Coordinates of C-alpha atoms and ligand atoms in Angstrom, one line a residue:
M1 CA 42.0 14.4 -30.4
T2 CA 40.1 13.5 -27.2
T3 CA 39.7 9.8 -26.5
V4 CA 36.2 9.0 -25.2
P5 CA 36.0 6.0 -22.9
I6 CA 33.4 3.5 -23.9
A7 CA 31.2 3.7 -20.8
V8 CA 29.9 7.3 -21.2
R9 CA 27.7 8.6 -18.4
S10 CA 25.5 11.5 -19.3
F11 CA 24.2 14.4 -17.2
I12 CA 21.8 17.1 -17.9
H13 CA 23.2 20.6 -17.6
L14 CA 21.2 23.8 -17.3
G15 CA 23.8 26.6 -17.2
A16 CA 27.0 27.7 -18.8
M17 CA 30.2 25.6 -19.0
A18 CA 33.6 26.5 -20.4
E19 CA 34.6 24.4 -23.4
G20 CA 37.8 23.2 -21.8
L21 CA 35.9 21.9 -18.8
E22 CA 33.4 20.1 -21.0
S23 CA 36.1 18.3 -22.9
S24 CA 37.9 17.3 -19.7
L25 CA 34.7 15.8 -18.4
L26 CA 34.1 14.0 -21.7
A27 CA 37.7 12.6 -21.5
S28 CA 36.8 11.1 -18.2
G29 CA 33.6 9.6 -19.4
W30 CA 31.0 12.3 -18.6
Q31 CA 28.9 13.6 -21.5
R32 CA 27.2 16.9 -20.9
I33 CA 23.7 17.3 -22.3
P34 CA 23.0 21.0 -22.3
V35 CA 19.4 22.4 -22.0
A36 CA 18.4 25.9 -22.7
T37 CA 15.8 26.5 -20.0
L38 CA 14.2 25.0 -17.0
A39 CA 11.2 24.1 -19.0
H40 CA 13.3 21.8 -21.2
V41 CA 14.8 19.8 -18.3
S42 CA 12.1 17.2 -17.9
A43 CA 12.0 16.3 -21.6
A44 CA 15.8 16.1 -21.7
L45 CA 15.9 13.8 -18.6
R46 CA 13.4 11.5 -20.2
K47 CA 15.0 11.5 -23.6
A48 CA 18.5 10.8 -22.3
G49 CA 17.4 8.4 -19.5
S50 CA 19.9 10.3 -17.3
R51 CA 19.5 10.4 -13.6
V52 CA 22.0 13.2 -12.8
A53 CA 21.4 16.9 -13.4
L54 CA 23.4 20.0 -12.8
V55 CA 21.4 23.2 -12.5
D56 CA 22.8 26.7 -12.3
L57 CA 20.9 28.6 -9.6
G58 CA 22.3 31.9 -10.6
D59 CA 22.0 34.6 -8.0
G60 CA 19.3 32.8 -6.1
D61 CA 16.3 34.6 -7.5
A62 CA 13.2 33.6 -5.5
T63 CA 11.0 32.7 -8.5
R64 CA 13.7 30.6 -10.1
L65 CA 14.3 28.8 -6.8
R66 CA 10.6 28.0 -6.5
D67 CA 10.5 26.7 -10.1
V68 CA 13.6 24.6 -9.5
A69 CA 12.2 23.1 -6.3
A70 CA 8.9 22.3 -8.1
L71 CA 10.8 20.6 -10.9
I72 CA 12.9 18.6 -8.5
S73 CA 9.9 17.3 -6.6
R74 CA 8.6 15.9 -9.9
H75 CA 11.8 13.9 -10.4
T76 CA 12.5 12.1 -7.2
D77 CA 14.6 9.5 -9.0
V78 CA 17.1 12.0 -10.2
E79 CA 20.1 13.3 -8.2
W80 CA 20.4 17.0 -8.5
L81 CA 23.6 19.1 -8.3
A82 CA 23.5 22.9 -7.9
Q83 CA 25.9 25.3 -9.5
V84 CA 26.0 28.6 -7.5
A85 CA 27.9 31.8 -7.3
P86 CA 29.7 31.8 -4.0
A87 CA 28.1 35.1 -3.0
A88 CA 24.6 33.7 -3.5
L89 CA 25.3 31.2 -0.8
D90 CA 24.5 33.9 1.8
G91 CA 20.8 33.9 0.7
A92 CA 18.7 31.9 3.2
A93 CA 16.2 30.8 0.5
L94 CA 18.9 29.4 -1.7
R95 CA 20.6 27.6 1.2
E96 CA 17.3 26.1 2.2
V97 CA 16.6 24.8 -1.4
I98 CA 20.1 23.4 -1.7
Y99 CA 19.8 21.7 1.6
S100 CA 16.4 20.1 1.1
S101 CA 16.4 19.4 -2.6
F102 CA 20.0 18.9 -3.9
F103 CA 22.4 16.1 -3.5
D104 CA 25.4 18.4 -3.6
F105 CA 26.5 21.8 -4.9
C106 CA 29.6 23.3 -6.7
T107 CA 30.6 26.9 -6.6
A108 CA 31.4 28.8 -9.8
P109 CA 33.8 28.9 -11.5
L110 CA 33.4 25.1 -11.7
D111 CA 36.5 23.1 -10.8
V112 CA 36.9 19.9 -12.9
E113 CA 38.0 17.7 -10.0
R114 CA 35.3 18.9 -7.7
L115 CA 32.6 18.5 -10.3
R116 CA 33.8 15.1 -11.4
A117 CA 33.7 13.9 -7.8
A118 CA 30.2 15.3 -7.3
L119 CA 28.9 13.8 -10.5
G120 CA 30.4 10.4 -9.6
H121 CA 28.8 10.4 -6.1
A122 CA 25.5 11.5 -7.5
W123 CA 25.6 8.8 -10.2
G124 CA 26.4 6.2 -7.5
M125 CA 23.5 7.4 -5.4
S126 CA 21.1 7.4 -8.3
E127 CA 22.0 3.8 -8.9
L128 CA 21.0 3.0 -5.4
G129 CA 18.1 5.5 -4.9
P130 CA 15.7 4.5 -7.7
R131 CA 15.6 1.0 -6.3
V132 CA 12.9 2.6 -4.1
D133 CA 10.7 2.5 -7.1
A134 CA 11.9 -0.8 -8.4
K135 CA 11.6 -2.4 -5.0
S136 CA 8.0 -1.3 -4.5
Q137 CA 7.2 -2.3 -8.0
A138 CA 8.7 -5.7 -7.6
G139 CA 6.5 -6.3 -4.6
L140 CA 3.4 -5.1 -6.4
G141 CA 1.1 -8.0 -6.7
L142 CA -2.5 -7.7 -7.9
G143 CA -4.1 -4.4 -8.4
G144 CA -2.2 -2.3 -5.9
M145 CA -1.6 -5.1 -3.4
V146 CA 2.0 -4.9 -2.3
G147 CA 3.8 -7.8 -0.6
E148 CA 6.2 -10.7 -1.1
S149 CA 5.8 -12.6 2.1
P150 CA 4.7 -16.2 2.0
A151 CA 1.4 -15.2 3.7
I152 CA 0.6 -12.6 1.0
R153 CA 1.7 -14.9 -1.8
T154 CA -0.6 -17.6 -0.6
L155 CA -3.4 -15.1 -0.3
L156 CA -2.9 -13.8 -3.8
T157 CA -2.9 -17.3 -5.2
Q158 CA -6.2 -18.0 -3.4
L159 CA -7.6 -14.7 -4.6
R160 CA -6.8 -15.5 -8.2
K161 CA -8.5 -19.0 -7.9
L162 CA -11.6 -17.7 -6.1
A163 CA -12.2 -14.6 -8.3
P164 CA -13.8 -16.4 -11.3
I165 CA -16.0 -18.8 -9.3
D166 CA -19.4 -17.2 -9.2
V167 CA -20.3 -17.8 -5.6
P168 CA -20.3 -15.6 -2.5
I169 CA -17.0 -15.0 -0.7
L170 CA -16.5 -14.1 2.9
I171 CA -13.3 -12.1 3.6
T172 CA -12.2 -12.1 7.2
G173 CA -9.4 -10.1 8.8
E174 CA -8.5 -7.5 11.3
S175 CA -9.1 -3.8 10.6
G176 CA -6.8 -2.3 8.0
T177 CA -5.5 -5.6 6.6
G178 CA -6.8 -4.9 3.1
K179 CA -10.3 -6.6 3.0
E180 CA -11.7 -4.0 0.7
I181 CA -8.8 -3.9 -1.7
A182 CA -9.0 -7.7 -1.9
A183 CA -12.7 -7.5 -2.7
R184 CA -12.0 -5.0 -5.5
N185 CA -9.4 -7.4 -6.9
L186 CA -11.8 -10.3 -6.7
H187 CA -14.3 -8.3 -8.8
A188 CA -11.6 -7.0 -11.2
L189 CA -10.5 -10.6 -11.9
S190 CA -14.0 -12.0 -12.3
P191 CA -16.0 -12.1 -15.5
R192 CA -18.1 -9.4 -14.0
K193 CA -15.3 -6.9 -14.1
D194 CA -16.9 -4.6 -16.6
A195 CA -20.2 -4.3 -14.5
P196 CA -20.5 -2.2 -11.3
F197 CA -18.7 -2.9 -8.0
I198 CA -20.9 -1.5 -5.3
A199 CA -19.5 -1.2 -1.8
I200 CA -21.8 -0.8 1.2
N201 CA -20.6 -0.4 4.8
C202 CA -23.3 -2.2 6.8
G203 CA -21.8 -0.7 10.0
G204 CA -22.2 2.8 8.7
L205 CA -25.9 2.8 8.0
S206 CA -28.6 3.4 10.6
E207 CA -30.8 0.4 11.3
K208 CA -33.8 2.2 9.8
L209 CA -32.1 3.0 6.6
V210 CA -30.6 -0.4 5.9
P211 CA -33.5 -2.1 4.0
S212 CA -34.0 0.9 1.8
E213 CA -30.3 1.3 1.0
L214 CA -29.9 -2.4 0.2
F215 CA -33.1 -3.2 -1.5
G216 CA -34.5 0.2 -2.6
H217 CA -38.0 1.5 -2.0
E218 CA -41.1 2.5 -3.8
R219 CA -42.6 5.9 -3.8
G220 CA -44.7 6.4 -0.7
A221 CA -43.2 3.4 1.1
F222 CA -42.6 5.5 4.2
T223 CA -42.8 9.1 5.2
G224 CA -40.2 11.0 3.1
A225 CA -40.1 8.4 0.3
T226 CA -41.1 10.9 -2.3
A227 CA -39.7 8.9 -5.2
R228 CA -38.8 5.4 -6.1
K229 CA -35.2 4.5 -5.1
I230 CA -33.1 1.7 -6.6
G231 CA -31.2 -0.1 -3.8
R232 CA -27.5 -0.9 -3.9
I233 CA -27.9 -4.5 -4.7
E234 CA -30.1 -3.7 -7.7
A235 CA -27.5 -1.1 -8.7
A236 CA -24.9 -3.8 -8.7
A237 CA -26.8 -5.9 -11.3
G238 CA -24.4 -7.9 -13.5
G239 CA -21.6 -7.0 -11.1
T240 CA -20.5 -7.4 -7.5
V241 CA -22.0 -6.1 -4.3
F242 CA -19.5 -5.7 -1.4
L243 CA -21.1 -5.9 2.0
D244 CA -18.5 -4.5 4.4
E245 CA -18.8 -5.2 8.1
I246 CA -21.5 -7.7 7.4
G247 CA -21.6 -8.5 11.2
D248 CA -23.3 -5.2 11.7
L249 CA -26.3 -6.0 9.5
P250 CA -29.6 -5.8 11.5
L251 CA -31.4 -9.1 11.8
D252 CA -34.4 -8.1 9.5
A253 CA -32.0 -7.2 6.7
Q254 CA -30.2 -10.4 7.3
A255 CA -33.4 -12.3 6.5
N256 CA -33.9 -10.3 3.3
L257 CA -30.3 -10.8 2.3
L258 CA -30.6 -14.6 2.8
R259 CA -33.6 -14.6 0.4
F260 CA -31.5 -12.8 -2.2
L261 CA -28.7 -15.3 -1.8
Q262 CA -31.1 -18.3 -2.0
E263 CA -33.4 -17.1 -4.7
G264 CA -31.6 -14.3 -6.5
T265 CA -34.6 -11.9 -5.9
I266 CA -35.2 -8.8 -3.9
E267 CA -38.2 -6.8 -3.0
R268 CA -38.1 -3.0 -2.8
V269 CA -39.4 -1.7 0.5
G270 CA -43.1 -0.9 0.0
S271 CA -43.6 -3.5 -2.7
H272 CA -44.3 -7.2 -2.9
V273 CA -43.0 -7.7 -6.4
S274 CA -40.0 -9.9 -6.6
I275 CA -37.3 -8.5 -8.8
K276 CA -34.6 -10.8 -10.2
V277 CA -31.1 -9.4 -9.6
D278 CA -27.9 -11.0 -10.8
A279 CA -25.2 -9.8 -8.5
R280 CA -22.4 -11.6 -6.8
V281 CA -22.0 -11.0 -3.0
I282 CA -18.7 -10.5 -1.4
A283 CA -18.9 -9.9 2.4
A284 CA -16.3 -8.8 4.8
T285 CA -16.0 -8.8 8.6
H286 CA -13.4 -8.0 11.2
V287 CA -15.5 -9.6 13.9
D288 CA -15.7 -13.3 14.6
L289 CA -19.0 -14.2 12.9
E290 CA -19.1 -17.7 14.5
R291 CA -19.2 -16.0 17.9
A292 CA -21.9 -13.6 16.6
V293 CA -23.9 -16.7 15.5
A294 CA -23.4 -18.4 18.9
E295 CA -24.7 -15.2 20.5
D296 CA -27.7 -15.0 18.2
R297 CA -26.6 -11.7 16.7
F298 CA -26.1 -13.3 13.3
R299 CA -28.3 -15.8 11.5
Q300 CA -26.6 -19.2 11.2
D301 CA -28.3 -19.9 7.8
L302 CA -26.9 -16.7 6.4
Y303 CA -23.5 -17.4 7.8
Y304 CA -23.4 -20.8 6.0
R305 CA -24.6 -19.1 2.7
L306 CA -21.9 -16.5 2.9
N307 CA -19.1 -18.7 4.1
V308 CA -19.0 -20.9 1.1
L309 CA -15.5 -19.6 0.2
R310 CA -13.4 -17.7 2.6
L311 CA -10.4 -15.5 2.2
R312 CA -8.5 -14.6 5.3
M313 CA -6.4 -11.4 5.2
P314 CA -3.2 -12.0 7.3
P315 CA -2.4 -9.3 9.8
L316 CA 0.8 -7.4 9.1
R317 CA 2.5 -9.0 12.1
E318 CA 2.3 -12.3 10.2
R319 CA 4.0 -10.7 7.2
D320 CA 7.0 -9.1 8.7
S321 CA 8.9 -9.1 5.5
D322 CA 6.3 -7.0 3.8
V323 CA 6.6 -4.1 6.2
E324 CA 9.6 -2.6 4.4
H325 CA 8.1 -3.2 0.9
L326 CA 4.9 -1.4 1.9
A327 CA 6.8 1.4 3.7
R328 CA 8.8 2.1 0.5
Y329 CA 5.7 1.8 -1.7
F330 CA 3.7 4.3 0.4
L331 CA 6.7 6.7 0.7
D332 CA 7.1 6.7 -3.0
R333 CA 3.4 7.3 -3.5
Y334 CA 2.9 10.1 -1.0
A335 CA 6.2 11.9 -1.9
R336 CA 5.0 11.9 -5.5
E337 CA 1.4 12.9 -4.6
L338 CA 2.5 15.7 -2.2
G339 CA 5.4 16.8 -4.4
I340 CA 7.9 16.4 -1.6
R341 CA 11.4 15.1 -2.4
I342 CA 12.5 12.4 0.0
R343 CA 15.6 10.3 -0.2
G344 CA 14.3 7.4 2.0
Y345 CA 14.4 6.0 5.5
S346 CA 17.2 6.2 7.9
L347 CA 18.5 2.9 9.1
A348 CA 17.0 3.5 12.6
A349 CA 13.7 4.2 10.9
L350 CA 13.8 0.9 9.1
R351 CA 14.6 -0.9 12.3
A352 CA 11.8 0.9 14.1
L353 CA 9.4 -0.1 11.3
S354 CA 10.3 -3.7 11.6
A355 CA 10.2 -3.7 15.4
H356 CA 6.7 -2.2 15.7
P357 CA 3.8 -4.7 16.2
W358 CA 1.4 -2.9 13.8
P359 CA -1.9 -3.4 15.6
G360 CA -3.5 -1.2 12.9
N361 CA -2.1 -3.2 10.1
V362 CA -1.5 -1.7 6.6
R363 CA -3.7 1.3 7.2
E364 CA -1.6 2.2 10.3
L365 CA 1.6 1.9 8.3
M366 CA 0.1 4.0 5.5
N367 CA -0.9 6.8 7.8
R368 CA 2.4 6.8 9.6
V369 CA 4.3 7.1 6.3
R370 CA 2.0 9.8 5.0
R371 CA 2.6 11.9 8.2
A372 CA 6.3 11.2 8.1
V373 CA 6.5 12.4 4.4
V374 CA 4.9 15.7 5.5
L375 CA 6.9 16.2 8.7
C376 CA 10.3 14.9 7.6
E377 CA 13.2 17.4 7.3
G378 CA 16.3 17.1 5.3
G379 CA 14.9 14.4 3.0
L380 CA 15.5 11.4 5.3
I381 CA 12.7 9.9 7.3
R382 CA 13.7 9.2 10.9
P383 CA 11.9 7.2 13.7
A384 CA 10.5 10.4 15.2
D385 CA 8.8 11.3 11.9
L386 CA 7.0 7.9 12.0
E387 CA 6.3 8.5 15.7
L388 CA 8.2 5.3 16.4
D389 CA 11.1 6.9 18.4
G390 CA 9.8 5.6 21.7
E391 CA 10.2 2.1 20.5
R392 CA 13.1 -0.4 20.7
E393 CA 15.5 1.6 18.6
D394 CA 18.3 -0.5 19.7
A395 CA 16.4 -3.5 18.4
R396 CA 18.4 -5.6 16.1
M397 CA 19.7 -8.9 17.1
L398 CA 16.7 -11.0 18.1
S399 CA 16.9 -13.0 21.2
L400 CA 16.7 -16.8 20.7
D401 CA 13.2 -16.7 22.2
E402 CA 12.1 -14.0 19.8
A403 CA 13.6 -15.8 16.9
R404 CA 11.9 -19.1 17.9
A405 CA 8.5 -17.4 18.3
H406 CA 9.0 -15.7 14.9
A407 CA 9.7 -19.0 13.2
E408 CA 6.9 -20.8 14.9
R409 CA 4.4 -18.2 14.0
E410 CA 5.4 -18.2 10.3
T411 CA 5.2 -22.0 10.2
I412 CA 1.9 -22.2 11.8
V413 CA 0.3 -19.5 9.7
R414 CA 1.6 -21.1 6.5
C415 CA 0.3 -24.5 7.5
L416 CA -3.1 -23.1 8.6
Q417 CA -3.4 -21.4 5.2
E418 CA -2.4 -24.6 3.3
T419 CA -5.0 -26.6 5.3
R420 CA -7.6 -23.8 4.8
F421 CA -7.8 -23.4 8.6
N422 CA -8.6 -27.0 9.3
V423 CA -7.1 -27.1 12.8
S424 CA -7.0 -31.0 13.1
E425 CA -5.3 -31.3 9.7
C426 CA -2.9 -28.6 10.6
A427 CA -2.0 -30.1 14.0
R428 CA -1.5 -33.5 12.3
R429 CA 0.9 -32.0 9.7
L430 CA 2.8 -30.1 12.4
Q431 CA 2.9 -33.2 14.6
V432 CA 1.4 -31.6 17.6
S433 CA -1.9 -32.2 19.4
R434 CA -4.9 -29.9 18.6
V435 CA -4.7 -28.6 22.2
T436 CA -1.0 -27.6 21.7
L437 CA -1.9 -25.9 18.4
Y438 CA -4.6 -23.9 20.1
R439 CA -2.3 -23.0 22.9
L440 CA 0.5 -21.9 20.5
C441 CA -1.9 -19.9 18.4
K442 CA -3.1 -18.0 21.5
K443 CA 0.4 -17.4 22.7
L444 CA 1.7 -16.3 19.3
E445 CA -1.4 -14.2 18.6
V446 CA -2.3 -16.2 15.5
S447 CA -6.0 -16.0 14.8
L448 CA -7.7 -19.1 13.6
G449 CA -9.8 -17.8 10.8
Ligands
LIG1 N1 -1.2 -5.2 0.3 C1 -1.4 -3.9 0.2 N2 -0.7 -3.2 -0.6 C2 -1.0 -1.8 -0.7 N3 -1.9 -1.2 0.0 C3 -2.7 -1.9 0.8 C4 -2.5 -3.3 0.9 N4 -3.4 -3.8 1.8 C5 -4.1 -2.7 2.2 N5 -3.7 -1.6 1.6 C6 -4.2 -0.2 1.8 O1 -4.4 -0.1 3.2 C7 -5.7 0.6 3.4 C8 -6.6 -0.3 4.2 O2 -7.0 -1.4 3.4 P1 -8.6 -1.8 3.3 O3 -9.5 -0.6 3.4 O4 -8.8 -2.6 2.2 O5 -8.6 -2.6 4.7 P2 -9.9 -3.2 5.5 O6 -9.5 -4.5 5.9 O7 -11.1 -3.1 4.6 O8 -10.0 -2.2 6.7 P3 -11.2 -2.0 7.7 O9 -11.5 -3.2 8.4 O10 -10.7 -0.9 8.6 O11 -12.3 -1.5 6.8 C9 -6.3 0.9 2.1 O12 -5.9 2.2 1.7 C10 -5.6 -0.1 1.1 O13 -5.5 0.5 -0.2
LIG2 MG1 -12.8 -2.0 5.0

């Protein structure tokens, strides 16, 4: 009688196996779960919760290879082993599929020692590999906002607090830091969540179109106005209107928006009837609105109205520890979306990611990863795939100066957030003068709001 060890590991097998071989494997703790056809593999993986599969590629028939590659791309968390006839290894297509999609291969007739070793390695890798998913999930905060750095944690706490308060919110932050995704989360966490969320890019509208887009128009209000049109603010009734790039709003429209914020009413272009609209305003800007006010490009009274509550999106360089989380999250997402099987990042790629200064923030990271997923060969993303190979690849040990700057930046950013960007209070807590704090912020590229 065969003694079965307690810790049995299972693998899915599509193909034939000699009985003797199967019982030898079982004796060493490997349970074979046979499946009859390729179409049954997904269900079997799910049912058994197994993360290792052995597939007989037969003689390397092109259709079968294509189907196998498609199946593998849908299960990026499984380690795949190929079973092949030695003669079939001469086929270019089969070699290509094995190289790009499989963890390892064994030639027929299967040798028990070789197979046991391959299964063991594949199992070990599967234990490591799927952490890609688990890691990105762990860092998944609110509605699709990934990150675990102190800066993003503070932001998410503020976001949760501000969401239910029914007053305008101003979101500031550099391009690509996540202003829109934050606005969507504010809406989703507010009592207005079941009503519309309407986003308007104020910078993307021509000056002439702005009033009609925002407030709507009556039929005949201007040449071409052949029918009444409901504006975006009215369309957001009961919900939230997101005014992106508010700094680009022309001055006339600023006056109308101010009236809406003060009185809760709008007038469609071509009409003098005031219509009550209940919509919460969330505005976003990547420009310094205070400077725009000082330069008379933005109304001060509107600025005060909008700036009741402020949410500042930290740039990626202030959230170093999030870069890897985000990179893994995007890799997982695009590999899945594009049906491409990718094992992960090379060590050099991870170093290059953390050394890059990310001027384009999360959007830049997202775009680099998407491109890398498409360009990558052999399942491992390298610095060149991310177009980061020209950078400090030897980067690793930080110099003392770099480490100090790092620590200073983190401390200042956290304190600024805790004091809601009150520079005097922040300077007091950090026991430096305001002037020193300003100087440090400039040197360390920390923005003050
Ligand atoms: N923390 C995050 N986790 C996951 N994805 C994020 C995160 N922050 C931003 N993104 C993604 O990055 C992209 C850029 O974010 P978003 O459009 O919200 O930025 P933005 O500040 O509005 O940029 P811009 O100023 O250029 O309009 C989006 O696709 C968004 O989903
Ligand atoms: Mg945006």
